[in-house]
mmCIF file of C-alpha atoms in Angstrom:
data_model
loop_
_atom_site.group_PDB
_atom_site.id
_atom_site.type_symbol
_atom_site.label_atom_id
_atom_site.label_comp_id
_atom_site.label_asym_id
_atom_site.label_seq_id
_atom_site.Cartn_x
_atom_site.Cartn_y
_atom_site.Cartn_z
ATOM 1 C CA MET A 1 -16.103 -122.337 15.369
ATOM 2 C CA SER A 2 -18.246 -124.520 13.297
ATOM 3 C CA LYS A 3 -21.261 -122.127 14.266
ATOM 4 C CA LEU A 4 -20.097 -119.897 12.890
ATOM 5 C CA ASP A 5 -18.678 -121.408 9.470
ATOM 6 C CA GLY A 6 -22.126 -120.641 7.592
ATOM 7 C CA VAL A 7 -21.810 -116.177 9.067
ATOM 8 C CA VAL A 8 -18.089 -116.308 7.398
ATOM 9 C CA ASN A 9 -19.868 -118.133 4.294
ATOM 10 C CA CYS A 10 -22.748 -116.115 4.268
ATOM 11 C CA LEU A 11 -19.832 -112.708 4.379
ATOM 12 C CA GLU A 12 -17.453 -113.809 1.996
ATOM 13 C CA GLN A 13 -19.799 -114.168 -0.760
ATOM 14 C CA HIS A 14 -21.525 -110.525 0.801
ATOM 15 C CA ARG A 15 -18.628 -109.113 -0.395
ATOM 16 C CA ALA A 16 -17.754 -110.613 -3.726
ATOM 17 C CA LEU A 17 -21.287 -109.498 -4.263
ATOM 18 C CA GLN A 18 -20.122 -106.123 -3.801
ATOM 19 C CA ARG A 19 -16.932 -106.172 -5.270
ATOM 20 C CA ASN A 20 -18.697 -107.132 -8.753
ATOM 21 C CA ILE A 21 -20.903 -103.437 -8.557
ATOM 22 C CA THR A 22 -19.804 -100.741 -9.969
ATOM 23 C CA SER A 23 -19.075 -96.964 -7.691
ATOM 24 C CA GLU A 24 -20.858 -94.183 -9.122
ATOM 25 C CA GLN A 25 -17.737 -93.132 -10.330
ATOM 26 C CA ASP A 26 -16.639 -95.699 -12.400
ATOM 27 C CA LEU A 27 -19.839 -95.592 -13.610
ATOM 28 C CA ALA A 28 -19.628 -91.651 -14.633
ATOM 29 C CA ALA A 29 -16.121 -92.322 -16.404
ATOM 30 C CA GLU A 30 -17.499 -94.475 -18.712
ATOM 31 C CA LYS A 31 -17.870 -92.666 -22.379
ATOM 32 C CA ASP A 32 -19.948 -94.844 -23.442
ATOM 33 C CA GLU A 33 -23.702 -94.923 -23.239
ATOM 34 C CA ASP A 34 -24.456 -98.667 -23.967
ATOM 35 C CA MET A 35 -21.538 -99.196 -21.501
ATOM 36 C CA ARG A 36 -23.054 -97.683 -19.489
ATOM 37 C CA ALA A 37 -26.232 -98.850 -19.441
ATOM 38 C CA LEU A 38 -25.376 -102.731 -19.034
ATOM 39 C CA MET A 39 -23.707 -101.346 -16.421
ATOM 40 C CA ARG A 40 -26.750 -100.233 -14.371
ATOM 41 C CA GLU A 41 -28.313 -103.516 -15.367
ATOM 42 C CA GLU A 42 -25.465 -105.695 -13.842
ATOM 43 C CA ASN A 43 -25.895 -103.723 -10.966
ATOM 44 C CA ASN A 44 -29.462 -103.713 -10.372
ATOM 45 C CA VAL A 45 -28.734 -107.611 -10.564
ATOM 46 C CA TYR A 46 -25.692 -107.587 -8.431
ATOM 47 C CA THR A 47 -28.222 -105.477 -5.805
ATOM 48 C CA ASP A 48 -31.059 -108.102 -5.232
ATOM 49 C CA LEU A 49 -28.457 -110.703 -5.119
ATOM 50 C CA LEU A 50 -26.872 -108.742 -1.801
ATOM 51 C CA GLN A 51 -30.323 -108.465 -0.560
ATOM 52 C CA LYS A 52 -31.313 -112.185 -0.509
ATOM 53 C CA GLN A 53 -27.836 -112.542 0.758
ATOM 54 C CA GLU A 54 -28.060 -110.476 3.927
ATOM 55 C CA GLN A 55 -31.205 -111.890 4.235
ATOM 56 C CA SER A 56 -29.390 -115.516 4.289
ATOM 57 C CA MET A 57 -26.720 -113.814 7.170
ATOM 58 C CA LEU A 58 -29.288 -112.661 9.327
ATOM 59 C CA GLN A 59 -30.595 -116.195 9.121
ATOM 60 C CA GLU A 60 -27.348 -117.177 10.299
ATOM 61 C CA LEU A 61 -26.784 -114.590 12.798
ATOM 62 C CA LEU A 62 -30.375 -115.844 14.228
ATOM 63 C CA THR A 63 -29.278 -119.528 14.673
ATOM 64 C CA LEU A 64 -26.344 -118.251 16.285
ATOM 65 C CA SER A 65 -28.867 -117.094 19.984
ATOM 66 C CA ASP A 66 -29.450 -121.302 20.645
ATOM 67 C CA ASP A 67 -26.569 -121.475 22.766
ATOM 68 C CA GLU A 68 -28.710 -123.565 25.191
ATOM 69 C CA HIS A 69 -28.138 -127.625 24.103
ATOM 70 C CA TYR A 70 -29.163 -130.605 25.984
ATOM 71 C CA PRO A 71 -29.177 -133.978 25.149
ATOM 72 C CA ALA A 72 -32.629 -134.600 26.480
ATOM 73 C CA LEU A 73 -36.606 -133.188 28.322
ATOM 74 C CA ILE A 74 -38.733 -133.528 29.891
ATOM 75 C CA PHE A 75 -41.886 -132.719 28.666
ATOM 76 C CA GLU A 76 -44.961 -132.158 30.755
ATOM 77 C CA VAL A 77 -48.680 -132.196 29.774
ATOM 78 C CA ASN A 78 -51.241 -131.175 32.855
ATOM 79 C CA ALA A 79 -55.154 -131.002 32.613
ATOM 80 C CA GLY A 80 -56.068 -126.733 34.244
ATOM 81 C CA ALA A 81 -59.057 -125.409 34.743
ATOM 82 C CA GLY A 82 -61.996 -127.162 33.383
ATOM 83 C CA GLY A 83 -62.435 -130.119 34.989
ATOM 84 C CA GLN A 84 -63.180 -133.006 32.732
ATOM 85 C CA GLU A 85 -63.047 -130.922 29.472
ATOM 86 C CA ALA A 86 -59.733 -129.283 30.240
ATOM 87 C CA MET A 87 -58.523 -133.478 30.278
ATOM 88 C CA LEU A 88 -59.965 -134.322 27.324
ATOM 89 C CA PHE A 89 -58.332 -131.120 25.937
ATOM 90 C CA ALA A 90 -54.576 -132.761 27.355
ATOM 91 C CA GLN A 91 -55.661 -135.616 26.033
ATOM 92 C CA GLU A 92 -55.509 -134.106 22.570
ATOM 93 C CA LEU A 93 -52.261 -131.900 23.553
ATOM 94 C CA TYR A 94 -50.917 -134.754 24.860
ATOM 95 C CA ASP A 95 -51.411 -137.189 20.949
ATOM 96 C CA MET A 96 -51.127 -133.618 18.898
ATOM 97 C CA TYR A 97 -47.046 -133.166 20.882
ATOM 98 C CA THR A 98 -46.212 -137.053 20.782
ATOM 99 C CA SER A 99 -46.942 -137.182 16.739
ATOM 100 C CA TYR A 100 -45.018 -133.808 16.778
ATOM 101 C CA PHE A 101 -41.928 -135.988 18.072
ATOM 102 C CA ASP A 102 -42.463 -138.979 15.704
ATOM 103 C CA HIS A 103 -42.470 -136.675 13.206
ATOM 104 C CA MET A 104 -39.954 -135.032 14.157
ATOM 105 C CA GLY A 105 -37.990 -138.607 14.736
ATOM 106 C CA TRP A 106 -37.106 -138.093 18.089
ATOM 107 C CA GLU A 107 -36.724 -140.510 20.395
ATOM 108 C CA TYR A 108 -39.160 -140.708 23.862
ATOM 109 C CA GLU A 109 -40.290 -142.112 26.547
ATOM 110 C CA GLN A 110 -44.034 -142.015 29.110
ATOM 111 C CA PHE A 111 -42.708 -142.287 32.300
ATOM 112 C CA SER A 112 -46.600 -141.513 33.370
ATOM 113 C CA TYR A 113 -49.875 -141.042 32.386
ATOM 114 C CA GLU A 114 -52.717 -140.640 34.794
ATOM 115 C CA THR A 115 -55.822 -140.968 32.102
ATOM 116 C CA THR A 116 -59.814 -140.017 33.334
ATOM 117 C CA ASP A 117 -62.699 -142.865 32.585
ATOM 118 C CA ILE A 118 -64.573 -141.302 30.398
ATOM 119 C CA GLY A 119 -60.733 -141.036 27.838
ATOM 120 C CA GLY A 120 -58.930 -137.781 29.790
ATOM 121 C CA LEU A 121 -55.397 -136.967 30.753
ATOM 122 C CA ARG A 122 -54.424 -135.394 34.330
ATOM 123 C CA HIS A 123 -50.761 -135.849 33.860
ATOM 124 C CA ALA A 124 -48.113 -136.910 31.531
ATOM 125 C CA ASN A 125 -44.174 -137.099 31.898
ATOM 126 C CA LEU A 126 -42.373 -137.694 28.620
ATOM 127 C CA LEU A 127 -38.412 -137.754 28.479
ATOM 128 C CA VAL A 128 -36.857 -136.488 25.270
ATOM 129 C CA ASN A 129 -34.186 -138.182 23.448
ATOM 130 C CA ASP A 130 -32.295 -135.523 21.318
ATOM 131 C CA ALA A 131 -30.005 -132.703 21.743
ATOM 132 C CA ASP A 132 -32.714 -130.405 18.932
ATOM 133 C CA ALA A 133 -35.696 -131.231 20.705
ATOM 134 C CA TYR A 134 -34.733 -128.306 23.572
ATOM 135 C CA ASN A 135 -34.403 -125.484 21.102
ATOM 136 C CA TRP A 136 -37.784 -126.589 19.476
ATOM 137 C CA LEU A 137 -40.043 -127.179 22.134
ATOM 138 C CA ARG A 138 -38.580 -124.717 24.946
ATOM 139 C CA TYR A 139 -41.179 -121.639 23.385
ATOM 140 C CA GLU A 140 -44.436 -124.472 23.578
ATOM 141 C CA ALA A 141 -44.020 -124.337 27.973
ATOM 142 C CA GLY A 142 -46.506 -122.587 28.838
ATOM 143 C CA VAL A 143 -50.942 -122.321 29.377
ATOM 144 C CA HIS A 144 -52.422 -123.352 26.332
ATOM 145 C CA ARG A 145 -56.305 -122.337 26.307
ATOM 146 C CA VAL A 146 -59.110 -124.314 24.071
ATOM 147 C CA GLN A 147 -62.803 -122.862 23.876
ATOM 148 C CA ARG A 148 -65.397 -124.927 22.232
ATOM 149 C CA VAL A 149 -69.014 -126.395 23.196
ATOM 150 C CA PRO A 150 -68.681 -129.642 24.853
ATOM 151 C CA SER A 151 -70.391 -132.726 23.390
ATOM 152 C CA THR A 152 -72.436 -132.310 27.029
ATOM 153 C CA GLU A 153 -73.245 -128.964 26.540
ATOM 154 C CA LYS A 154 -77.341 -129.453 25.859
ATOM 155 C CA SER A 155 -77.606 -125.103 26.121
ATOM 156 C CA GLY A 156 -74.728 -125.278 23.019
ATOM 157 C CA ARG A 157 -72.827 -122.621 25.459
ATOM 158 C CA MET A 158 -68.880 -122.308 24.646
ATOM 159 C CA HIS A 159 -65.899 -123.160 27.039
ATOM 160 C CA THR A 160 -63.088 -122.373 27.997
ATOM 161 C CA SER A 161 -60.576 -124.741 29.935
ATOM 162 C CA THR A 162 -57.018 -125.073 29.994
ATOM 163 C CA ALA A 163 -54.516 -127.194 30.240
ATOM 164 C CA SER A 164 -50.810 -126.587 30.764
ATOM 165 C CA ILE A 165 -47.434 -127.901 28.960
ATOM 166 C CA THR A 166 -44.499 -128.025 31.334
ATOM 167 C CA VAL A 167 -40.293 -127.804 28.711
ATOM 168 C CA ILE A 168 -37.389 -128.941 31.347
ATOM 169 C CA PRO A 169 -33.761 -129.233 29.836
ATOM 170 C CA ARG A 170 -31.983 -131.711 31.359
ATOM 171 C CA PRO A 171 -28.262 -131.303 30.869
ATOM 172 C CA ALA A 172 -25.232 -133.836 29.996
ATOM 173 C CA ASP A 173 -23.660 -133.227 33.405
ATOM 174 C CA VAL A 174 -26.873 -134.556 35.688
ATOM 175 C CA GLN A 175 -26.479 -137.872 37.201
ATOM 176 C CA ILE A 176 -28.594 -139.242 39.694
ATOM 177 C CA ASN A 177 -27.965 -141.555 42.034
ATOM 178 C CA ILE A 178 -29.846 -144.354 43.690
ATOM 179 C CA ALA A 179 -29.348 -146.209 46.418
ATOM 180 C CA GLU A 180 -31.029 -149.371 46.821
ATOM 181 C CA LYS A 181 -31.178 -148.598 50.943
ATOM 182 C CA ASP A 182 -33.304 -145.498 50.268
ATOM 183 C CA LEU A 183 -36.088 -147.648 48.658
ATOM 184 C CA LYS A 184 -39.203 -148.760 49.592
ATOM 185 C CA ILE A 185 -40.483 -151.474 47.199
ATOM 186 C CA GLU A 186 -43.842 -152.927 46.916
ATOM 187 C CA THR A 187 -45.806 -155.057 44.326
ATOM 188 C CA LYS A 188 -49.510 -155.538 43.822
ATOM 189 C CA ARG A 189 -51.629 -157.192 41.145
ATOM 190 C CA ALA A 190 -52.520 -155.165 38.010
ATOM 191 C CA SER A 191 -55.610 -153.225 37.674
ATOM 192 C CA GLY A 192 -57.308 -152.352 34.960
ATOM 193 C CA ALA A 193 -58.316 -154.556 31.917
ATOM 194 C CA GLY A 194 -55.767 -157.069 30.266
ATOM 195 C CA GLY A 195 -57.554 -160.416 30.689
ATOM 196 C CA GLN A 196 -56.876 -163.395 32.661
ATOM 197 C CA HIS A 197 -52.897 -161.673 33.374
ATOM 198 C CA VAL A 198 -55.047 -158.471 35.717
ATOM 199 C CA ASN A 199 -55.012 -159.557 39.210
ATOM 200 C CA THR A 200 -53.014 -163.414 39.124
ATOM 201 C CA THR A 201 -50.165 -161.829 38.923
ATOM 202 C CA ASP A 202 -48.083 -159.405 41.470
ATOM 203 C CA SER A 203 -46.392 -157.775 38.703
ATOM 204 C CA ALA A 204 -47.884 -154.135 39.954
ATOM 205 C CA VAL A 205 -44.649 -152.402 41.130
ATOM 206 C CA ARG A 206 -45.043 -149.197 43.242
ATOM 207 C CA ILE A 207 -41.045 -147.749 44.561
ATOM 208 C CA VAL A 208 -41.150 -145.632 47.071
ATOM 209 C CA HIS A 209 -38.010 -142.796 47.714
ATOM 210 C CA LEU A 210 -37.790 -142.723 51.541
ATOM 211 C CA PRO A 211 -35.280 -139.727 51.161
ATOM 212 C CA THR A 212 -37.602 -137.053 49.856
ATOM 213 C CA GLY A 213 -41.233 -139.531 49.567
ATOM 214 C CA LEU A 214 -41.299 -139.440 46.275
ATOM 215 C CA ALA A 215 -43.363 -142.452 45.155
ATOM 216 C CA VAL A 216 -43.650 -144.092 41.166
ATOM 217 C CA GLU A 217 -46.072 -146.858 40.101
ATOM 218 C CA ALA A 218 -45.352 -149.580 37.010
ATOM 219 C CA GLN A 219 -48.027 -151.739 35.677
ATOM 220 C CA SER A 220 -48.053 -152.106 31.982
ATOM 221 C CA GLU A 221 -45.550 -154.709 31.416
ATOM 222 C CA ARG A 222 -46.429 -157.928 32.415
ATOM 223 C CA SER A 223 -43.051 -159.314 33.815
ATOM 224 C CA GLN A 224 -42.421 -157.937 37.628
ATOM 225 C CA LEU A 225 -38.814 -157.148 36.483
ATOM 226 C CA LYS A 226 -39.615 -154.982 33.825
ATOM 227 C CA ASN A 227 -42.012 -152.846 35.748
ATOM 228 C CA ARG A 228 -39.609 -152.778 38.738
ATOM 229 C CA GLU A 229 -37.496 -151.131 35.448
ATOM 230 C CA LEU A 230 -39.782 -148.897 33.854
ATOM 231 C CA ALA A 231 -40.538 -147.517 37.872
ATOM 232 C CA LEU A 232 -36.837 -146.790 38.176
ATOM 233 C CA ARG A 233 -36.516 -145.158 35.265
ATOM 234 C CA ARG A 234 -39.993 -142.942 36.335
ATOM 235 C CA LEU A 235 -37.888 -142.244 39.392
ATOM 236 C CA GLN A 236 -34.711 -141.365 38.628
ATOM 237 C CA ALA A 237 -36.646 -138.693 36.511
ATOM 238 C CA LYS A 238 -38.414 -137.627 39.084
ATOM 239 C CA LEU A 239 -35.473 -136.365 40.918
ATOM 240 C CA MET A 240 -33.930 -135.809 37.999
ATOM 241 C CA GLN A 241 -36.758 -133.172 37.595
ATOM 242 C CA GLN A 242 -36.919 -132.148 41.529
ATOM 243 C CA GLN A 243 -32.816 -131.203 41.209
ATOM 244 C CA LEU A 244 -33.757 -129.558 37.665
ATOM 245 C CA GLU A 245 -35.986 -126.843 39.157
ATOM 246 C CA SER A 246 -34.342 -126.158 42.432
ATOM 247 C CA SER A 247 -31.379 -125.211 40.614
ATOM 248 C CA GLU A 248 -33.260 -123.132 38.159
ATOM 249 C CA ALA A 249 -35.667 -121.344 40.730
ATOM 250 C CA SER A 250 -32.778 -118.454 41.691
ATOM 251 C CA LYS A 251 -32.325 -118.133 37.818
ATOM 252 C CA GLN A 252 -35.917 -118.083 37.501
ATOM 253 C CA ALA A 253 -35.986 -115.178 40.276
ATOM 254 C CA THR A 254 -32.911 -113.281 38.696
ATOM 255 C CA ARG A 255 -34.439 -113.808 35.455
ATOM 256 C CA LYS A 256 -37.846 -112.299 36.843
ATOM 257 C CA ALA A 257 -36.673 -109.374 38.524
ATOM 258 C CA GLN A 258 -34.246 -108.024 34.939
ATOM 259 C CA GLN A 259 -37.738 -109.124 32.816
ATOM 260 C CA GLY A 260 -40.414 -108.430 34.396
ATOM 261 C CA ASN A 261 -43.337 -110.477 33.249
ATOM 262 C CA LEU A 262 -41.682 -110.848 30.195
ATOM 263 C CA ASN A 263 -42.511 -113.896 28.182
ATOM 264 C CA ARG A 264 -44.570 -115.000 30.612
ATOM 265 C CA ASN A 265 -48.598 -114.932 30.116
ATOM 266 C CA GLU A 266 -51.170 -116.309 30.870
ATOM 267 C CA LYS A 267 -51.455 -117.925 27.423
ATOM 268 C CA ILE A 268 -49.809 -119.202 25.228
ATOM 269 C CA ARG A 269 -51.639 -120.112 22.462
ATOM 270 C CA THR A 270 -55.554 -120.461 22.005
ATOM 271 C CA TYR A 271 -57.325 -123.487 20.203
ATOM 272 C CA ASN A 272 -60.777 -122.858 18.953
ATOM 273 C CA PHE A 273 -63.172 -124.717 17.598
ATOM 274 C CA VAL A 274 -66.236 -122.986 17.029
ATOM 275 C CA GLN A 275 -63.529 -120.712 14.600
ATOM 276 C CA ASP A 276 -61.772 -123.306 13.185
ATOM 277 C CA ARG A 277 -58.643 -121.617 13.735
ATOM 278 C CA VAL A 278 -55.926 -121.801 16.159
ATOM 279 C CA THR A 279 -53.736 -118.190 17.788
ATOM 280 C CA ASP A 280 -50.555 -117.863 18.644
ATOM 281 C CA HIS A 281 -50.863 -114.603 21.693
ATOM 282 C CA ARG A 282 -46.849 -113.772 20.922
ATOM 283 C CA ILE A 283 -45.944 -113.370 17.340
ATOM 284 C CA GLN A 284 -47.906 -110.839 15.417
ATOM 285 C CA GLY A 285 -49.819 -112.912 12.798
ATOM 286 C CA GLY A 286 -49.736 -115.956 14.881
ATOM 287 C CA THR A 287 -53.891 -117.164 13.685
ATOM 288 C CA LEU A 288 -53.978 -120.341 11.341
ATOM 289 C CA HIS A 289 -57.190 -122.161 10.715
ATOM 290 C CA ASN A 290 -57.720 -125.996 9.860
ATOM 291 C CA LEU A 291 -57.425 -126.763 14.086
ATOM 292 C CA SER A 292 -57.948 -130.454 13.097
ATOM 293 C CA GLY A 293 -54.947 -130.775 10.481
ATOM 294 C CA PHE A 294 -53.078 -128.648 13.677
ATOM 295 C CA LEU A 295 -53.952 -130.620 16.144
ATOM 296 C CA GLU A 296 -52.389 -133.786 13.947
ATOM 297 C CA GLY A 297 -49.174 -132.757 15.264
ATOM 298 C CA GLY A 298 -46.956 -132.174 11.445
ATOM 299 C CA GLN A 299 -45.840 -129.599 9.547
ATOM 300 C CA GLN A 300 -48.066 -126.437 10.776
ATOM 301 C CA LEU A 301 -47.678 -127.207 14.192
ATOM 302 C CA SER A 302 -43.577 -127.097 13.118
ATOM 303 C CA GLY A 303 -44.188 -124.316 10.689
ATOM 304 C CA LEU A 304 -45.858 -122.319 13.918
ATOM 305 C CA ILE A 305 -42.891 -122.830 15.699
ATOM 306 C CA GLU A 306 -40.108 -121.905 13.278
ATOM 307 C CA ARG A 307 -41.536 -118.486 12.925
ATOM 308 C CA LEU A 308 -41.958 -118.540 16.614
ATOM 309 C CA GLN A 309 -37.682 -119.210 17.240
ATOM 310 C CA VAL A 310 -36.942 -116.182 13.993
ATOM 311 C CA ASP A 311 -39.246 -113.873 16.394
ATOM 312 C CA ARG A 312 -37.745 -114.678 19.654
ATOM 313 C CA ARG A 313 -34.017 -115.523 17.879
ATOM 314 C CA LYS A 314 -35.101 -111.594 16.401
ATOM 315 C CA ALA A 315 -35.897 -110.238 19.217
ATOM 316 C CA HIS A 316 -32.502 -111.154 21.283
ATOM 317 C CA LEU A 317 -30.028 -110.253 18.415
ATOM 318 C CA VAL A 318 -31.846 -106.278 19.115
ATOM 319 C CA GLU A 319 -31.381 -107.010 22.441
ATOM 320 C CA LEU A 320 -28.267 -107.627 22.468
ATOM 321 C CA LEU A 321 -27.542 -105.110 20.105
ATOM 322 C CA GLU A 322 -29.262 -103.083 22.793
ATOM 323 C CA THR A 323 -26.800 -103.720 25.404
ATOM 324 C CA TRP A 324 -23.690 -104.142 23.475
ATOM 325 C CA GLN A 325 -20.876 -101.405 23.650
ATOM 326 C CA PRO A 326 -17.611 -100.720 22.515
ATOM 327 C CA PRO A 327 -15.071 -102.504 24.759
ATOM 328 C CA GLN A 328 -13.121 -98.628 25.548
ATOM 329 C CA LYS A 329 -16.568 -97.348 26.191
ATOM 330 C CA ALA A 330 -17.057 -100.259 28.684
ATOM 331 C CA ALA A 331 -13.764 -99.683 30.277
ATOM 332 C CA ASP A 332 -14.144 -96.456 30.881
ATOM 333 C CA LYS A 333 -17.873 -96.845 32.129
ATOM 334 C CA SER A 334 -16.560 -99.403 34.800
#
């Protein structure tokens, strides 16, 4: 009922404006020419207001299609084709999206983060805790392509690499209980940069979930206890992801059978550094310039996501209208 408030208010305002428009019959009945001209002028004003009101009402209707609400989601970044260049691009995407999370004021927690020696990213996994996050990020999932001349390319040839984004909703009713007897917990000395702490204490923790074989590690904290808690949270996230993926498999198969390859392009967006542009291939006129500004993960990215939302809502609304049948006809058909 609360979701319908905006639509009802728009409809009431629309009807009030309609009542203020003088009909052609009443205009013809008015004998005073000046009064008739004034009535026509008022009609023009109210007609313009009606058109604006109809746009507002359409926007309210479009928001009703966002009926999937989750308190959190699992957000993944993975390097794709292109070797080291793909991993460098994956790191840039990671930085862009975490900046976007900050821009939106969302809380998020990193569960896994595997980097390369030259600053690239192989894989990252985050938990984003916000009820609005899924509806903003759902269309970011897919293959992102980068086209640029790598710094290591001596001949100046442009390379094409890819990275993928995965957005997995986390329903409120999904619970993961991990039994202590199912865990194999190992400790070891942390590795990497860290001063005297590194290689002096067994603070790093590795946990293996015996029933599934899933393994996680944590060594970012100085305390073994804190690393253990962090590793357990990462394991819980992986088990939750595994559970969600298995439950979604049948739904995805059904959607694919019904919709074919709808919304399953090999690439959803291209980042072209040579031409300083980013192009979203799913919307008309989806090319923006100032790529460096876009990669900051602020208003430019937010604006493109809003356009994607509206475009998909319109398509969803059209689909509903095309498949809708009056109750009597639907009953006759059955």
